Amino acid sequence: MARKVARKKVAEGRFTPAKARNALAVAKVVGPAVLPVVTPFVVQGAAAVRERLERRRARKLGVAVDDLGRFSGRGGALHARIAGVATGLGEVRGKPGAAADDLAFADGAETTLRQLAAAVRAAERMPTTRRKAAHRAVSGELDRIEEQLLKTLGV
């Protein structure tokens, strides 16, 4: 709103360079007196905004806020998916009375997940087009593994 008023005054010619200098002089005098009072509120507001953004990003990736740092970078979402699939494979192994086929799938998928994680880490340093192609390939393979995992878990 202050900008709108300032623009209007500038357009009307009522805001002159001399008035601008006077306004800056007043801000220099009043600013230090107001700053200690306002600073804690600004810092608290910034912390709240940052926390909210982190919670939103963690929810989007499907991980806990504490684990968010592990899944940073351009391949962070893929690393989060790989970790989620690895957790699912642990559930397959821990399932009472798991069939030999299910355990063999879990072993093979775990090996594949290690390779996919290495591919995502390697893609971090690639040029954009190659990195995106690598990420698409990894995502496709993860889709296949996730689909088979859901079948194995009976979902």
PDB file of C-alpha atoms in Angstrom:
ATOM      1  CA  MET A   1       0.000   0.000   0.000  1.00  0.00           C
ATOM      2  CA  ALA A   2       2.876   2.345   0.791  1.00  0.00           C
ATOM      3  CA  ARG A   3       4.298   1.735  -2.672  1.00  0.00           C
ATOM      4  CA  LYS A   4       0.968   2.595  -4.249  1.00  0.00           C
ATOM      5  CA  VAL A   5       0.850   5.892  -2.347  1.00  0.00           C
ATOM      6  CA  ALA A   6       4.479   6.640  -3.234  1.00  0.00           C
ATOM      7  CA  ARG A   7       3.836   5.935  -6.915  1.00  0.00           C
ATOM      8  CA  LYS A   8       0.790   8.167  -6.867  1.00  0.00           C
ATOM      9  CA  LYS A   9       2.747  10.994  -5.264  1.00  0.00           C
ATOM     10  CA  VAL A  10       5.575  10.563  -7.767  1.00  0.00           C
ATOM     11  CA  ALA A  11       3.079  10.603 -10.641  1.00  0.00           C
ATOM     12  CA  GLU A  12       1.489  13.782  -9.286  1.00  0.00           C
ATOM     13  CA  GLY A  13       4.871  15.420  -8.799  1.00  0.00           C
ATOM     14  CA  ARG A  14       4.409  15.810  -5.044  1.00  0.00           C
ATOM     15  CA  PHE A  15       7.326  13.504  -4.220  1.00  0.00           C
ATOM     16  CA  THR A  16      10.453  15.485  -4.942  1.00  0.00           C
ATOM     17  CA  PRO A  17      14.114  14.559  -4.413  1.00  0.00           C
ATOM     18  CA  ALA A  18      14.228  16.863  -1.406  1.00  0.00           C
ATOM     19  CA  LYS A  19      11.275  15.062   0.190  1.00  0.00           C
ATOM     20  CA  ALA A  20      12.942  11.716  -0.521  1.00  0.00           C
ATOM     21  CA  ARG A  21      16.103  12.891   1.278  1.00  0.00           C
ATOM     22  CA  ASN A  22      13.999  14.035   4.226  1.00  0.00           C
ATOM     23  CA  ALA A  23      12.235  10.662   4.376  1.00  0.00           C
ATOM     24  CA  LEU A  24      15.586   8.851   4.387  1.00  0.00           C
ATOM     25  CA  ALA A  25      16.866  11.110   7.159  1.00  0.00           C
ATOM     26  CA  VAL A  26      13.796  10.320   9.276  1.00  0.00           C
ATOM     27  CA  ALA A  27      14.239   6.581   8.587  1.00  0.00           C
ATOM     28  CA  LYS A  28      17.862   6.799   9.730  1.00  0.00           C
ATOM     29  CA  VAL A  29      16.811   8.387  13.007  1.00  0.00           C
ATOM     30  CA  VAL A  30      13.723   6.260  13.707  1.00  0.00           C
ATOM     31  CA  GLY A  31      15.118   2.966  12.307  1.00  0.00           C
ATOM     32  CA  PRO A  32      17.660   2.225  15.062  1.00  0.00           C
ATOM     33  CA  ALA A  33      15.037   2.888  17.736  1.00  0.00           C
ATOM     34  CA  VAL A  34      12.467   0.568  16.142  1.00  0.00           C
ATOM     35  CA  LEU A  35      14.874  -2.157  14.995  1.00  0.00           C
ATOM     36  CA  PRO A  36      15.457  -3.844  18.399  1.00  0.00           C
ATOM     37  CA  VAL A  37      11.700  -4.094  18.897  1.00  0.00           C
ATOM     38  CA  VAL A  38      10.871  -5.432  15.441  1.00  0.00           C
ATOM     39  CA  THR A  39      13.823  -7.820  14.919  1.00  0.00           C
ATOM     40  CA  PRO A  40      12.619 -10.671  17.180  1.00  0.00           C
ATOM     41  CA  PHE A  41       9.252 -10.717  15.427  1.00  0.00           C
ATOM     42  CA  VAL A  42      10.882 -10.775  12.001  1.00  0.00           C
ATOM     43  CA  VAL A  43      13.221 -13.616  13.018  1.00  0.00           C
ATOM     44  CA  GLN A  44      10.364 -15.618  14.526  1.00  0.00           C
ATOM     45  CA  GLY A  45       8.266 -15.119  11.393  1.00  0.00           C
ATOM     46  CA  ALA A  46      11.118 -16.188   9.128  1.00  0.00           C
ATOM     47  CA  ALA A  47      11.686 -19.339  11.216  1.00  0.00           C
ATOM     48  CA  ALA A  48       7.988 -20.216  11.039  1.00  0.00           C
ATOM     49  CA  VAL A  49       7.944 -19.759   7.265  1.00  0.00           C
ATOM     50  CA  ARG A  50      11.056 -21.912   6.855  1.00  0.00           C
ATOM     51  CA  GLU A  51       9.617 -24.671   9.046  1.00  0.00           C
ATOM     52  CA  ARG A  52       6.392 -24.656   7.063  1.00  0.00           C
ATOM     53  CA  LEU A  53       8.290 -24.897   3.765  1.00  0.00           C
ATOM     54  CA  GLU A  54      10.389 -27.786   5.092  1.00  0.00           C
ATOM     55  CA  ARG A  55       7.282 -29.670   6.267  1.00  0.00           C
ATOM     56  CA  ARG A  56       5.675 -29.132   2.860  1.00  0.00           C
ATOM     57  CA  ARG A  57       8.760 -30.379   1.011  1.00  0.00           C
ATOM     58  CA  ALA A  58       9.061 -33.416   3.308  1.00  0.00           C
ATOM     59  CA  ARG A  59       5.398 -34.268   2.786  1.00  0.00           C
ATOM     60  CA  LYS A  60       5.851 -33.931  -0.981  1.00  0.00           C
ATOM     61  CA  LEU A  61       8.815 -36.340  -0.925  1.00  0.00           C
ATOM     62  CA  GLY A  62       7.077 -38.702   1.502  1.00  0.00           C
ATOM     63  CA  VAL A  63       9.785 -38.577   4.166  1.00  0.00           C
ATOM     64  CA  ALA A  64      10.115 -37.283   7.714  1.00  0.00           C
ATOM     65  CA  VAL A  65      11.257 -33.676   8.185  1.00  0.00           C
ATOM     66  CA  ASP A  66      14.350 -34.937  10.039  1.00  0.00           C
ATOM     67  CA  ASP A  67      15.386 -36.984   6.986  1.00  0.00           C
ATOM     68  CA  LEU A  68      14.921 -34.128   4.547  1.00  0.00           C
ATOM     69  CA  GLY A  69      18.647 -33.315   4.450  1.00  0.00           C
ATOM     70  CA  ARG A  70      19.436 -36.806   3.153  1.00  0.00           C
ATOM     71  CA  PHE A  71      17.297 -36.214   0.065  1.00  0.00           C
ATOM     72  CA  SER A  72      18.571 -32.916  -1.262  1.00  0.00           C
ATOM     73  CA  GLY A  73      19.826 -32.004  -4.684  1.00  0.00           C
ATOM     74  CA  ARG A  74      18.356 -32.591  -8.105  1.00  0.00           C
ATOM     75  CA  GLY A  75      17.959 -36.327  -7.517  1.00  0.00           C
ATOM     76  CA  GLY A  76      16.521 -35.927  -4.015  1.00  0.00           C
ATOM     77  CA  ALA A  77      13.047 -37.100  -4.985  1.00  0.00           C
ATOM     78  CA  LEU A  78      14.480 -40.227  -6.610  1.00  0.00           C
ATOM     79  CA  HIS A  79      16.639 -40.946  -3.567  1.00  0.00           C
ATOM     80  CA  ALA A  80      13.512 -40.634  -1.400  1.00  0.00           C
ATOM     81  CA  ARG A  81      11.642 -43.071  -3.639  1.00  0.00           C
ATOM     82  CA  ILE A  82      14.561 -45.511  -3.507  1.00  0.00           C
ATOM     83  CA  ALA A  83      14.580 -45.317   0.294  1.00  0.00           C
ATOM     84  CA  GLY A  84      10.828 -45.922   0.372  1.00  0.00           C
ATOM     85  CA  VAL A  85      11.117 -48.989  -1.850  1.00  0.00           C
ATOM     86  CA  ALA A  86      13.975 -50.280   0.310  1.00  0.00           C
ATOM     87  CA  THR A  87      11.722 -49.976   3.349  1.00  0.00           C
ATOM     88  CA  GLY A  88       9.032 -51.925   1.521  1.00  0.00           C
ATOM     89  CA  LEU A  89      11.536 -54.657   0.674  1.00  0.00           C
ATOM     90  CA  GLY A  90      12.390 -54.891   4.355  1.00  0.00           C
ATOM     91  CA  GLU A  91       8.719 -55.516   5.039  1.00  0.00           C
ATOM     92  CA  VAL A  92       8.694 -58.308   2.438  1.00  0.00           C
ATOM     93  CA  ARG A  93      11.660 -59.954   4.157  1.00  0.00           C
ATOM     94  CA  GLY A  94      10.083 -59.537   7.602  1.00  0.00           C
ATOM     95  CA  LYS A  95       6.719 -60.931   6.527  1.00  0.00           C
ATOM     96  CA  PRO A  96       6.040 -64.197   8.359  1.00  0.00           C
ATOM     97  CA  GLY A  97       5.931 -67.140   5.981  1.00  0.00           C
ATOM     98  CA  ALA A  98       7.403 -65.227   3.048  1.00  0.00           C
ATOM     99  CA  ALA A  99       7.678 -67.378  -0.073  1.00  0.00           C
ATOM    100  CA  ALA A 100      11.035 -68.127  -1.636  1.00  0.00           C
ATOM    101  CA  ASP A 101       9.972 -66.175  -4.742  1.00  0.00           C
ATOM    102  CA  ASP A 102       9.271 -63.104  -2.618  1.00  0.00           C
ATOM    103  CA  LEU A 103      12.667 -63.325  -0.935  1.00  0.00           C
ATOM    104  CA  ALA A 104      14.382 -63.770  -4.300  1.00  0.00           C
ATOM    105  CA  PHE A 105      12.529 -60.707  -5.617  1.00  0.00           C
ATOM    106  CA  ALA A 106      13.627 -58.708  -2.558  1.00  0.00           C
ATOM    107  CA  ASP A 107      17.273 -59.704  -3.059  1.00  0.00           C
ATOM    108  CA  GLY A 108      17.224 -58.831  -6.764  1.00  0.00           C
ATOM    109  CA  ALA A 109      15.383 -55.579  -6.200  1.00  0.00           C
ATOM    110  CA  GLU A 110      17.817 -54.540  -3.471  1.00  0.00           C
ATOM    111  CA  THR A 111      20.735 -55.005  -5.846  1.00  0.00           C
ATOM    112  CA  THR A 112      18.897 -52.986  -8.474  1.00  0.00           C
ATOM    113  CA  LEU A 113      18.145 -50.232  -5.936  1.00  0.00           C
ATOM    114  CA  ARG A 114      21.846 -49.925  -5.082  1.00  0.00           C
ATOM    115  CA  GLN A 115      22.630 -49.538  -8.777  1.00  0.00           C
ATOM    116  CA  LEU A 116      19.845 -46.992  -9.240  1.00  0.00           C
ATOM    117  CA  ALA A 117      21.090 -44.953  -6.268  1.00  0.00           C
ATOM    118  CA  ALA A 118      24.578 -44.936  -7.783  1.00  0.00           C
ATOM    119  CA  ALA A 119      23.123 -43.835 -11.132  1.00  0.00           C
ATOM    120  CA  VAL A 120      21.253 -40.948  -9.500  1.00  0.00           C
ATOM    121  CA  ARG A 121      24.407 -39.844  -7.650  1.00  0.00           C
ATOM    122  CA  ALA A 122      26.404 -40.004 -10.899  1.00  0.00           C
ATOM    123  CA  ALA A 123      23.720 -38.046 -12.749  1.00  0.00           C
ATOM    124  CA  GLU A 124      24.149 -35.107 -10.340  1.00  0.00           C
ATOM    125  CA  ARG A 125      27.249 -33.995 -12.240  1.00  0.00           C
ATOM    126  CA  MET A 126      25.901 -34.569 -15.747  1.00  0.00           C
ATOM    127  CA  PRO A 127      24.708 -31.869 -18.125  1.00  0.00           C
ATOM    128  CA  THR A 128      21.008 -31.116 -17.828  1.00  0.00           C
ATOM    129  CA  THR A 129      19.768 -33.136 -20.796  1.00  0.00           C
ATOM    130  CA  ARG A 130      21.740 -36.249 -19.854  1.00  0.00           C
ATOM    131  CA  ARG A 131      20.775 -35.900 -16.190  1.00  0.00           C
ATOM    132  CA  LYS A 132      17.079 -35.645 -17.054  1.00  0.00           C
ATOM    133  CA  ALA A 133      17.332 -38.688 -19.327  1.00  0.00           C
ATOM    134  CA  ALA A 134      19.080 -40.656 -16.575  1.00  0.00           C
ATOM    135  CA  HIS A 135      16.461 -39.586 -14.041  1.00  0.00           C
ATOM    136  CA  ARG A 136      13.661 -40.669 -16.398  1.00  0.00           C
ATOM    137  CA  ALA A 137      15.298 -44.072 -16.837  1.00  0.00           C
ATOM    138  CA  VAL A 138      15.728 -44.492 -13.069  1.00  0.00           C
ATOM    139  CA  SER A 139      12.143 -43.395 -12.491  1.00  0.00           C
ATOM    140  CA  GLY A 140      10.867 -45.948 -15.003  1.00  0.00           C
ATOM    141  CA  GLU A 141      12.812 -48.737 -13.331  1.00  0.00           C
ATOM    142  CA  LEU A 142      11.543 -47.626  -9.913  1.00  0.00           C
ATOM    143  CA  ASP A 143       7.976 -47.695 -11.252  1.00  0.00           C
ATOM    144  CA  ARG A 144       8.486 -51.294 -12.318  1.00  0.00           C
ATOM    145  CA  ILE A 145       9.966 -52.327  -8.953  1.00  0.00           C
ATOM    146  CA  GLU A 146       7.252 -50.485  -6.990  1.00  0.00           C
ATOM    147  CA  GLU A 147       4.533 -52.191  -9.014  1.00  0.00           C
ATOM    148  CA  GLN A 148       6.054 -55.618  -8.370  1.00  0.00           C
ATOM    149  CA  LEU A 149       6.533 -54.753  -4.674  1.00  0.00           C
ATOM    150  CA  LEU A 150       2.884 -53.820  -4.300  1.00  0.00           C
ATOM    151  CA  LYS A 151       1.907 -57.131  -5.928  1.00  0.00           C
ATOM    152  CA  THR A 152       4.192 -58.996  -3.559  1.00  0.00           C
ATOM    153  CA  LEU A 153       2.727 -57.212  -0.528  1.00  0.00           C
ATOM    154  CA  GLY A 154      -0.781 -57.910  -1.810  1.00  0.00           C
ATOM    155  CA  VAL A 155      -1.850 -54.285  -2.138  1.00  0.00           C
TER     156      VAL A 155
END
